[in-house]
Amino acid sequence: MKINRYLLLCTLLCVAMHNSYGAVRTDSLFKELNKVLGKKHLYVKQKEERINKLRQQLIQLKNLRTEYNICQKLYEEYKTFSYDSSYHYAKRLQLTAAALNDPLLIASAKMQMGFTLLSSGLFKETLEVLNSINLNVLPVDYKIEYYYLKARTFFDLSDYNRNADYSALYNPQGIRCIDSALALSKPGSYNNLELKGLRNLRTGDHTAGLKVYTALLSMPGLTSHQFAINACCLSYINEIRGNETASVELLIQAAISDIQSATKETVASYKLADILFKRGDIENAYVYIKQAMEEATFYGALHRQVKISSILPIIEAQWISQIEHQKKLLYIYSSVITLLVIFVVVFAVIIFRQLKKLRIADNIIKAANANLQETNATLSEVNKKLSVANTLKNEYIGYYFNINSVYIEKLENFKKSLDKKLASKRYEDALQAVNNLNLENERRELFNTFDKVFLRLFPDFIEKFNSLFKPEDRMAIPVGELLNTELRIFALIRMGIHDNDRISKILGYSVNTIYAYKNRVKTKSTIANDEFEDRIMEIQAV
């Protein structure tokens, strides 16, 4: 019996240590992801520098074969970075291959065009391009790539439609393509394992898939993009099997690899945000879902934008709700502290008034003492009264100072107690926000968010706005900003807010200042003042 208890205790201890280690590792990975996310512009800059060098080489070339090779390199740089540029160079590869009259290059260029269309969510067009390829001219490696690309198209089409009837049509076609590619691949090679892993995912054989993707991630020489793809697949299997910690860690590592390789055609950030949202981690989920939408929008992946848009508003609403809750708590705590301060001030006033009364009483006693000195008979009595009065005065002053000290001490103890309560309830950030509230930063962030949303709705607003002025009077946007104050006023008007009082409250200016801004802008315009706002309202959204 004692041995069984000892074994149970050891088992529980081991489980607790394992969970603790897992939590530390996950936190460490999150820190690394946030650090890499803060430097993503540097990775994008490195990629753009490579692209610019290749473009310079392309400008100076006249040989078609060399032009094809450089276009191929540019396509490789763009294929997971930007759909528009990827499409441009895939099309140029097709034209160059046709000019070279090389059947293999023509087929290869078509497959590259197919990959680009697939990445953007144009599934019908992808199949049309792939079906136009002459398989007879393709060597084995190219055929494997062809079947893999076609299988992915059927699978993505099935996932996008989310219709049982069409899934029953597309999934078997994808499996047949995988089987055709497997028949050509070399056992144990990267292509062979990748195909097996995808087949296992689509057939639901997660046990076999776990082994395959574990083997893939342990293969030497994986590129960052290959690692990210296989890590996402293995993450999905772990999620299905209930191993959430491993699933999250793999998605974090995949997201890190995607950022470092400046890959925009990715699902890691979206999947990570989805899992974190389900776990209730709204703050991190909001950060990563925004990152996922930025990546999908930058690349131009329409199907990814649709999928992300299905949960982005939900996460955003939860995040805003959480912020509002924190604000309410801040208001409550600030109100409590304000009441305490008022309480102390009131007692200070009372004490001051009592001291004033004591001073008056002291003057009366002194006057009485002067009168009582006329006779020796009453001097002793007066002295006794003065002595008593002085004693009362000293006791009274000490009493009220003591009360003041007690209430100050109570205030200090309350603040310490409040700090401890906040810390125990994890409201430390809320307390810091009370002490360091910076409304200007909040307002600036509000303006920045408004500008982004407004310009997404009215992308040509600045251009249409400036068309109402002479060239020398047109608005110039300060560096680092999207709209200046004048543009923001008329942006609010365009959004239907015409009342100067409401605009002044939103922007933090006086009504007179808003009126002055509007008059100054209208005066410079080539449009009559009474027609200016009507012309602003005519600017159309996308």
Coordinates of C-alpha atoms in Angstrom, one line a residue:
M1 CA 0.0 0.0 0.0
K2 CA 2.8 2.4 0.9
I3 CA 4.6 1.4 -2.3
N4 CA 1.5 2.2 -4.4
R5 CA 1.2 5.6 -2.7
Y6 CA 4.9 6.3 -3.4
L7 CA 4.5 5.4 -7.1
L8 CA 1.4 7.6 -7.4
L9 CA 3.2 10.5 -5.8
C10 CA 6.2 10.0 -8.1
T11 CA 3.9 9.9 -11.1
L12 CA 2.1 13.0 -10.2
L13 CA 5.4 14.8 -9.6
C14 CA 6.7 13.8 -13.0
V15 CA 3.5 15.0 -14.7
A16 CA 3.7 18.3 -12.9
M17 CA 7.4 18.7 -13.9
H18 CA 6.6 17.9 -17.5
N19 CA 3.7 20.4 -17.6
S20 CA 5.9 23.0 -16.0
Y21 CA 8.6 22.4 -18.6
G22 CA 6.1 22.5 -21.4
A23 CA 4.7 25.9 -20.2
V24 CA 8.2 27.4 -19.9
R25 CA 9.1 26.2 -23.4
T26 CA 5.9 27.5 -24.9
D27 CA 6.4 30.9 -23.3
S28 CA 10.0 31.0 -24.6
L29 CA 8.8 30.3 -28.1
F30 CA 6.1 33.0 -27.9
K31 CA 8.9 35.5 -26.8
E32 CA 11.0 34.5 -29.8
L33 CA 8.0 34.8 -32.1
N34 CA 7.2 38.3 -30.9
K35 CA 10.9 39.3 -31.2
V36 CA 11.0 38.0 -34.8
L37 CA 7.7 39.7 -35.5
G38 CA 9.1 43.0 -34.5
K39 CA 11.9 42.6 -37.0
K40 CA 9.8 41.3 -39.9
H41 CA 10.4 44.5 -41.9
L42 CA 14.1 43.6 -41.9
Y43 CA 13.5 40.2 -43.4
V44 CA 11.3 41.7 -46.1
K45 CA 14.0 44.3 -46.8
Q46 CA 16.5 41.5 -47.3
K47 CA 14.2 39.8 -49.8
E48 CA 13.6 43.0 -51.7
E49 CA 17.3 43.6 -51.9
R50 CA 17.8 40.2 -53.5
I51 CA 14.9 40.9 -55.9
N52 CA 16.3 44.3 -56.9
K53 CA 19.7 42.8 -57.7
L54 CA 18.0 40.2 -60.0
R55 CA 15.9 42.9 -61.6
Q56 CA 19.0 44.9 -62.4
Q57 CA 20.5 41.8 -64.0
L58 CA 17.4 41.3 -66.0
I59 CA 17.4 44.8 -67.4
Q60 CA 20.9 44.3 -68.9
L61 CA 20.3 41.0 -70.6
K62 CA 19.5 40.2 -74.2
N63 CA 20.0 36.4 -74.2
L64 CA 16.7 34.5 -73.9
R65 CA 18.1 31.5 -72.1
T66 CA 19.8 33.7 -69.5
E67 CA 16.6 35.8 -69.3
Y68 CA 14.6 32.7 -68.5
N69 CA 17.0 31.7 -65.8
I70 CA 16.8 35.1 -64.1
C71 CA 13.0 35.2 -64.4
Q72 CA 13.0 31.8 -62.8
K73 CA 15.0 33.1 -59.8
L74 CA 12.6 36.1 -59.6
Y75 CA 9.6 33.8 -59.7
E76 CA 11.1 31.7 -56.8
E77 CA 11.6 34.9 -54.8
Y78 CA 8.0 36.1 -55.4
K79 CA 6.0 32.8 -55.4
T80 CA 5.3 32.9 -51.7
F81 CA 5.8 36.7 -51.3
S82 CA 3.5 38.5 -53.8
Y83 CA 0.8 37.1 -56.1
D84 CA 0.9 39.9 -58.6
S85 CA 4.7 39.8 -59.1
S86 CA 4.7 36.0 -59.0
Y87 CA 2.0 36.0 -61.7
H88 CA 4.0 38.6 -63.8
Y89 CA 7.1 36.5 -63.8
A90 CA 5.3 33.2 -64.3
K91 CA 3.7 34.8 -67.4
R92 CA 7.0 36.1 -68.6
L93 CA 8.5 32.6 -68.1
Q94 CA 5.8 31.3 -70.4
L95 CA 6.5 33.9 -73.1
T96 CA 10.3 33.3 -72.9
A97 CA 9.9 29.5 -73.0
A98 CA 7.6 29.9 -76.1
A99 CA 10.2 32.2 -77.7
L100 CA 12.9 29.5 -77.0
N101 CA 10.5 26.9 -78.4
D102 CA 11.5 24.5 -75.6
P103 CA 8.6 22.1 -74.7
L104 CA 10.1 21.3 -71.3
L105 CA 10.5 24.9 -70.3
I106 CA 7.0 25.6 -71.6
A107 CA 5.5 22.9 -69.4
S108 CA 7.6 24.0 -66.4
A109 CA 6.4 27.6 -66.8
K110 CA 2.8 26.4 -66.9
M111 CA 3.3 24.5 -63.6
Q112 CA 4.7 27.7 -62.1
M113 CA 1.7 29.6 -63.3
G114 CA -0.5 26.9 -61.8
F115 CA 1.2 27.2 -58.4
T116 CA 0.7 31.0 -58.5
L117 CA -3.0 30.7 -59.3
L118 CA -3.5 28.0 -56.7
S119 CA -1.8 30.2 -54.0
S120 CA -4.2 33.0 -54.8
G121 CA -7.3 30.8 -54.6
L122 CA -8.0 30.7 -58.3
F123 CA -8.7 26.9 -58.4
K124 CA -10.6 26.7 -61.7
E125 CA -7.9 28.6 -63.5
T126 CA -5.2 26.4 -61.9
L127 CA -6.8 23.2 -63.2
E128 CA -7.2 24.8 -66.7
V129 CA -3.5 25.6 -66.8
L130 CA -2.4 22.2 -65.5
N131 CA -4.7 20.3 -67.9
S132 CA -3.0 22.1 -70.8
I133 CA 0.4 20.7 -69.9
N134 CA 1.8 17.9 -72.2
L135 CA 2.9 15.2 -69.7
N136 CA 4.9 13.4 -72.4
V137 CA 7.7 16.0 -72.3
L138 CA 8.1 16.0 -68.5
P139 CA 10.8 14.0 -66.8
V140 CA 10.0 12.1 -63.6
D141 CA 10.7 14.9 -61.1
Y142 CA 8.5 17.3 -63.1
K143 CA 5.7 14.7 -63.2
I144 CA 5.8 14.2 -59.5
E145 CA 5.6 18.0 -59.0
Y146 CA 2.7 18.1 -61.5
Y147 CA 0.6 15.4 -59.7
Y148 CA 1.4 17.0 -56.3
L149 CA 0.3 20.4 -57.5
K150 CA -2.9 19.0 -59.0
A151 CA -3.7 17.0 -55.9
R152 CA -3.3 20.2 -53.8
T153 CA -5.7 22.0 -56.1
F154 CA -8.4 19.3 -55.6
F155 CA -7.9 19.3 -51.8
D156 CA -7.9 23.1 -51.5
L157 CA -11.0 23.3 -53.7
S158 CA -12.7 20.7 -51.5
D159 CA -11.8 22.7 -48.3
Y160 CA -12.9 26.0 -49.9
N161 CA -16.3 24.7 -51.1
R162 CA -17.0 23.0 -47.7
N163 CA -19.8 21.0 -49.4
A164 CA -20.1 17.2 -48.8
D165 CA -21.2 16.4 -52.3
Y166 CA -18.3 18.3 -53.9
S167 CA -15.8 17.0 -51.4
A168 CA -16.8 13.5 -52.3
L169 CA -15.9 14.4 -55.9
Y170 CA -12.7 16.4 -55.4
N171 CA -11.0 14.4 -52.6
P172 CA -10.8 11.1 -54.5
Q173 CA -9.4 12.9 -57.5
G174 CA -6.7 14.4 -55.3
I175 CA -5.9 11.0 -53.8
R176 CA -5.5 9.5 -57.3
C177 CA -3.0 12.3 -58.2
I178 CA -1.1 11.6 -55.0
D179 CA -1.0 7.9 -55.8
S180 CA 0.3 8.7 -59.3
A181 CA 3.1 10.9 -57.8
L182 CA 4.0 8.2 -55.2
A183 CA 4.4 5.6 -57.9
L184 CA 7.1 7.8 -59.5
S185 CA 8.8 9.0 -56.4
K186 CA 11.9 7.4 -54.8
P187 CA 11.1 5.7 -51.5
G188 CA 12.5 7.6 -48.5
S189 CA 13.1 10.8 -50.4
Y190 CA 11.7 14.1 -49.4
N191 CA 9.1 14.1 -52.2
N192 CA 8.0 10.5 -51.3
L193 CA 7.6 11.4 -47.6
E194 CA 5.8 14.7 -48.4
L195 CA 3.3 12.8 -50.6
K196 CA 2.7 10.1 -48.0
G197 CA 2.1 12.7 -45.3
L198 CA -0.4 14.6 -47.5
R199 CA -2.2 11.3 -48.3
N200 CA -2.3 10.4 -44.6
L201 CA -3.8 13.8 -43.8
R202 CA -6.5 13.5 -46.4
T203 CA -7.4 9.9 -45.6
G204 CA -7.4 10.5 -41.8
D205 CA -4.6 8.1 -41.0
H206 CA -3.1 10.4 -38.3
T207 CA -0.9 7.7 -36.7
A208 CA 1.0 7.1 -39.9
G209 CA 1.0 10.9 -40.7
L210 CA 2.6 11.6 -37.3
K211 CA 5.5 9.3 -38.1
V212 CA 5.9 10.7 -41.7
Y213 CA 5.9 14.4 -40.7
T214 CA 8.2 13.7 -37.7
A215 CA 10.6 12.1 -40.2
L216 CA 10.3 15.0 -42.6
L217 CA 11.1 17.6 -39.9
S218 CA 14.2 15.7 -38.9
M219 CA 15.6 15.6 -42.5
P220 CA 18.7 17.7 -43.0
G221 CA 18.8 20.6 -45.4
L222 CA 15.1 21.7 -45.1
T223 CA 14.4 25.3 -46.2
S224 CA 12.6 27.6 -43.9
H225 CA 9.5 27.3 -46.0
Q226 CA 9.6 23.5 -46.1
F227 CA 10.0 23.4 -42.4
A228 CA 7.0 25.7 -41.9
I229 CA 4.7 23.7 -44.2
N230 CA 5.6 20.4 -42.5
A231 CA 5.4 21.9 -39.0
C232 CA 1.9 23.1 -39.8
C233 CA 0.8 19.7 -41.0
L234 CA 2.3 18.0 -37.9
S235 CA 0.6 20.6 -35.7
Y236 CA -2.8 19.7 -37.2
I237 CA -2.2 16.0 -36.4
N238 CA -1.3 16.9 -32.8
E239 CA -4.3 19.0 -32.5
I240 CA -6.6 16.2 -33.7
R241 CA -4.9 13.8 -31.3
G242 CA -5.4 16.2 -28.3
N243 CA -1.8 17.2 -27.9
E244 CA -2.5 21.0 -27.8
T245 CA 0.8 22.0 -26.4
A246 CA 2.8 20.3 -29.2
S247 CA 0.4 21.7 -31.7
V248 CA 0.9 25.3 -30.5
E249 CA 4.7 25.0 -30.3
L250 CA 4.9 23.7 -33.9
L251 CA 2.7 26.5 -35.1
I252 CA 4.9 29.1 -33.3
Q253 CA 8.0 27.6 -34.9
A254 CA 6.3 27.6 -38.3
A255 CA 5.3 31.2 -37.9
I256 CA 8.9 32.2 -37.0
S257 CA 10.2 30.4 -40.1
D258 CA 7.7 32.1 -42.3
I259 CA 8.6 35.6 -41.0
Q260 CA 12.3 34.9 -41.3
S261 CA 11.9 33.8 -44.9
A262 CA 9.5 36.7 -45.7
T263 CA 6.8 34.2 -46.7
K264 CA 3.4 35.8 -47.1
E265 CA 1.6 32.8 -48.5
T266 CA 1.2 31.0 -45.2
V267 CA -1.4 29.6 -42.7
A268 CA 0.7 29.3 -39.5
S269 CA -0.3 32.7 -38.0
Y270 CA -4.0 32.1 -38.8
K271 CA -4.0 28.6 -37.2
L272 CA -2.1 29.9 -34.2
A273 CA -4.6 32.7 -33.7
D274 CA -7.5 30.3 -34.0
I275 CA -6.1 27.9 -31.3
L276 CA -5.3 30.8 -29.0
F277 CA -8.8 32.2 -29.4
K278 CA -10.3 28.9 -28.5
R279 CA -8.0 28.8 -25.4
G280 CA -9.3 32.2 -24.3
D281 CA -6.0 34.0 -25.0
I282 CA -7.7 36.9 -26.7
E283 CA -4.8 39.4 -26.6
N284 CA -2.3 37.1 -28.4
A285 CA -5.0 35.8 -30.8
Y286 CA -5.8 39.3 -31.9
V287 CA -2.1 40.1 -32.5
Y288 CA -1.6 37.0 -34.7
I289 CA -4.9 37.1 -36.6
K290 CA -4.0 40.7 -37.6
Q291 CA -0.6 39.4 -38.7
A292 CA -2.3 36.6 -40.7
M293 CA -4.6 39.1 -42.4
E294 CA -1.7 41.4 -43.3
E295 CA 0.2 38.4 -44.8
A296 CA -2.9 37.3 -46.8
T297 CA -3.6 40.8 -48.0
F298 CA 0.0 41.5 -48.9
Y299 CA 0.3 38.3 -50.9
G300 CA -3.2 38.6 -52.5
A301 CA -4.5 35.2 -51.3
L302 CA -8.2 35.6 -51.8
H303 CA -9.3 32.3 -50.2
R304 CA -7.1 32.9 -47.2
Q305 CA -8.6 36.4 -46.7
V306 CA -12.1 34.9 -46.8
K307 CA -11.2 32.3 -44.2
I308 CA -9.5 34.8 -41.9
S309 CA -12.3 37.2 -42.3
S310 CA -14.7 34.6 -40.8
I311 CA -13.0 34.8 -37.3
L312 CA -11.2 38.2 -37.4
P313 CA -14.4 40.2 -36.4
I314 CA -15.1 37.7 -33.6
I315 CA -11.6 37.9 -32.1
E316 CA -11.6 41.7 -32.6
A317 CA -14.9 42.0 -30.8
Q318 CA -13.7 39.9 -27.9
W319 CA -10.5 42.0 -27.7
I320 CA -12.5 45.3 -27.7
S321 CA -14.8 43.8 -25.0
Q322 CA -11.7 42.9 -22.9
I323 CA -10.3 46.4 -23.3
E324 CA -13.6 47.9 -22.3
H325 CA -13.8 45.7 -19.2
Q326 CA -10.3 46.8 -18.2
K327 CA -11.3 50.4 -18.7
K328 CA -14.3 49.9 -16.4
L329 CA -12.0 48.5 -13.8
L330 CA -9.7 51.4 -14.2
Y331 CA -12.7 53.8 -13.7
I332 CA -13.8 51.9 -10.6
Y333 CA -10.3 51.9 -9.0
S334 CA -9.7 55.6 -9.9
S335 CA -13.1 56.5 -8.4
V336 CA -12.3 54.7 -5.2
I337 CA -8.9 56.4 -4.9
T338 CA -10.5 59.8 -5.7
L339 CA -13.1 59.3 -3.0
L340 CA -10.3 58.4 -0.5
V341 CA -8.4 61.6 -1.5
I342 CA -11.5 63.6 -1.0
F343 CA -12.1 61.9 2.4
V344 CA -8.6 62.9 3.5
V345 CA -9.0 66.5 2.2
V346 CA -12.3 66.9 4.1
F347 CA -10.6 65.8 7.4
A348 CA -7.7 68.1 6.7
V349 CA -10.2 71.0 6.3
I350 CA -11.9 70.0 9.6
I351 CA -8.6 69.9 11.4
F352 CA -7.6 73.3 10.0
R353 CA -10.9 74.8 11.2
Q354 CA -10.4 73.3 14.6
L355 CA -6.9 74.7 14.8
K356 CA -8.3 78.1 13.8
K357 CA -10.8 77.8 16.6
L358 CA -8.0 76.9 19.0
R359 CA -6.1 80.0 18.0
I360 CA -9.2 82.1 18.6
A361 CA -9.6 80.4 22.0
D362 CA -6.0 81.0 22.8
N363 CA -6.4 84.7 22.1
I364 CA -9.4 84.9 24.4
I365 CA -7.5 83.2 27.1
K366 CA -4.6 85.6 26.8
A367 CA -7.1 88.5 27.0
A368 CA -8.7 87.0 30.0
N369 CA -5.3 86.5 31.6
A370 CA -4.5 90.2 31.1
N371 CA -7.7 91.2 32.8
L372 CA -7.3 88.7 35.7
Q373 CA -3.9 90.2 36.5
E374 CA -5.6 93.2 38.1
T375 CA -6.1 91.4 41.4
N376 CA -3.8 89.0 43.2
A377 CA -6.8 87.3 44.6
T378 CA -8.0 86.1 41.2
L379 CA -4.5 85.6 39.7
S380 CA -4.1 82.1 40.9
E381 CA -7.6 81.1 39.6
V382 CA -6.8 82.7 36.2
N383 CA -3.5 80.9 36.1
K384 CA -5.2 77.6 36.8
K385 CA -7.8 78.3 34.0
L386 CA -5.0 79.2 31.6
S387 CA -3.1 76.1 32.5
V388 CA -6.2 74.0 31.9
A389 CA -6.9 75.8 28.7
N390 CA -3.3 75.3 27.5
T391 CA -3.5 71.7 28.4
L392 CA -6.8 71.4 26.4
K393 CA -5.2 73.2 23.5
N394 CA -2.2 70.9 23.4
E395 CA -4.4 67.8 23.8
Y396 CA -6.7 69.1 21.0
I397 CA -3.9 69.8 18.6
G398 CA -2.3 66.5 19.3
Y399 CA -5.7 64.8 18.9
Y400 CA -6.4 66.2 15.5
F401 CA -2.9 65.7 14.3
N402 CA -3.2 62.1 15.5
I403 CA -6.4 61.7 13.5
N404 CA -4.8 63.2 10.4
S405 CA -1.8 60.8 10.8
V406 CA -4.2 57.8 11.3
Y407 CA -6.1 58.6 8.1
I408 CA -2.9 59.1 6.1
E409 CA -1.7 55.8 7.5
K410 CA -5.0 54.2 6.6
L411 CA -4.7 55.6 3.0
E412 CA -1.2 54.3 2.7
N413 CA -2.3 50.8 4.0
F414 CA -5.3 50.9 1.7
K415 CA -3.1 51.6 -1.3
K416 CA -0.8 48.7 -0.3
S417 CA -3.8 46.5 0.2
L418 CA -5.2 47.5 -3.2
D419 CA -1.8 46.8 -4.8
K420 CA -1.8 43.3 -3.3
K421 CA -5.4 42.6 -4.4
L422 CA -4.7 43.8 -7.9
A423 CA -1.5 41.7 -8.1
S424 CA -3.3 38.6 -6.8
K425 CA -6.1 39.1 -9.4
R426 CA -3.6 39.9 -12.2
Y427 CA -4.6 43.5 -12.6
E428 CA -1.1 44.8 -12.3
D429 CA -1.3 46.2 -15.8
A430 CA -4.5 48.0 -14.9
L431 CA -2.9 49.7 -11.9
Q432 CA 0.1 50.8 -14.0
A433 CA -2.3 52.1 -16.6
V434 CA -4.0 54.3 -13.8
N435 CA -0.7 55.7 -12.8
N436 CA 0.7 56.1 -16.3
L437 CA -2.4 56.8 -18.4
N438 CA -1.3 58.5 -21.6
L439 CA -4.4 59.8 -23.3
E440 CA -2.4 61.3 -26.1
N441 CA -1.0 57.9 -27.2
E442 CA -4.5 56.4 -27.0
R443 CA -5.9 59.2 -29.2
R444 CA -3.0 58.8 -31.6
E445 CA -3.7 55.1 -31.9
L446 CA -7.4 55.8 -32.4
F447 CA -6.6 58.3 -35.2
N448 CA -4.2 55.7 -36.8
T449 CA -6.8 53.0 -36.7
F450 CA -9.5 55.4 -38.1
D451 CA -7.1 56.5 -40.9
K452 CA -6.4 52.9 -41.9
V453 CA -10.0 51.8 -41.9
F454 CA -11.1 55.0 -43.7
L455 CA -8.5 54.7 -46.4
R456 CA -9.4 51.1 -46.9
L457 CA -13.0 52.2 -47.5
F458 CA -11.9 55.3 -49.6
P459 CA -8.5 54.5 -51.1
D460 CA -8.7 57.5 -53.5
F461 CA -10.0 60.0 -50.9
I462 CA -6.8 62.0 -50.7
E463 CA -6.5 62.1 -54.5
K464 CA -10.1 63.2 -55.0
F465 CA -9.8 65.7 -52.1
N466 CA -6.7 67.3 -53.6
S467 CA -8.4 67.5 -57.0
L468 CA -10.6 70.3 -55.5
F469 CA -7.5 72.5 -55.0
K470 CA -4.9 74.1 -57.2
P471 CA -1.7 72.1 -57.3
E472 CA 0.2 74.5 -55.0
D473 CA -2.6 74.3 -52.4
R474 CA -3.0 70.5 -52.3
M475 CA -2.5 68.6 -49.0
A476 CA 0.8 66.9 -48.2
I477 CA 0.7 64.1 -45.7
P478 CA 3.4 64.2 -43.0
V479 CA 5.8 61.3 -43.0
G480 CA 4.6 58.4 -40.8
E481 CA 1.0 59.5 -41.0
L482 CA -1.9 58.5 -43.2
L483 CA -4.1 61.6 -42.9
N484 CA -3.4 65.1 -41.5
T485 CA -5.9 67.0 -39.3
E486 CA -7.7 68.8 -42.2
L487 CA -8.1 65.5 -44.1
R488 CA -9.3 63.8 -41.0
I489 CA -12.0 66.5 -40.4
F490 CA -13.4 66.0 -43.8
A491 CA -13.0 62.2 -43.6
L492 CA -15.3 62.4 -40.6
I493 CA -17.7 64.5 -42.6
R494 CA -17.6 62.0 -45.4
M495 CA -18.5 59.3 -42.8
G496 CA -21.6 61.3 -42.0
I497 CA -20.5 63.3 -39.0
H498 CA -21.3 67.0 -39.9
D499 CA -21.7 68.5 -36.4
N500 CA -18.7 70.6 -35.4
D501 CA -19.3 69.8 -31.7
R502 CA -19.1 66.1 -32.3
I503 CA -16.0 66.4 -34.6
S504 CA -14.3 68.6 -31.9
K505 CA -14.9 65.9 -29.3
I506 CA -13.6 63.1 -31.5
L507 CA -10.4 65.0 -32.5
G508 CA -9.8 66.7 -29.2
Y509 CA -10.0 70.3 -30.5
S510 CA -12.3 73.1 -29.6
V511 CA -15.3 73.8 -31.8
N512 CA -13.7 77.1 -32.9
T513 CA -10.6 75.4 -34.0
I514 CA -12.6 72.9 -36.1
Y515 CA -14.5 75.8 -37.6
A516 CA -11.3 77.6 -38.4
Y517 CA -9.8 74.5 -40.1
K518 CA -12.9 74.0 -42.2
N519 CA -13.0 77.6 -43.3
R520 CA -9.3 77.7 -44.2
V521 CA -9.6 74.6 -46.3
K522 CA -12.8 75.8 -48.1
T523 CA -11.2 79.2 -48.8
K524 CA -8.3 77.6 -50.6
S525 CA -10.6 75.3 -52.7
T526 CA -11.6 76.0 -56.3
I527 CA -15.1 75.0 -55.3
A528 CA -17.6 77.4 -53.7
N529 CA -17.7 77.2 -49.9
D530 CA -21.4 76.1 -49.7
E531 CA -20.7 73.3 -52.3
F532 CA -17.5 72.0 -50.8
E533 CA -19.0 69.5 -48.4
D534 CA -21.4 68.2 -51.0
R535 CA -18.4 67.5 -53.2
I536 CA -16.7 65.7 -50.3
M537 CA -19.8 63.5 -49.9
E538 CA -19.7 62.6 -53.6
I539 CA -16.4 60.7 -53.1
Q540 CA -17.2 57.1 -53.5
A541 CA -16.0 54.1 -51.4
V542 CA -14.5 51.0 -53.1

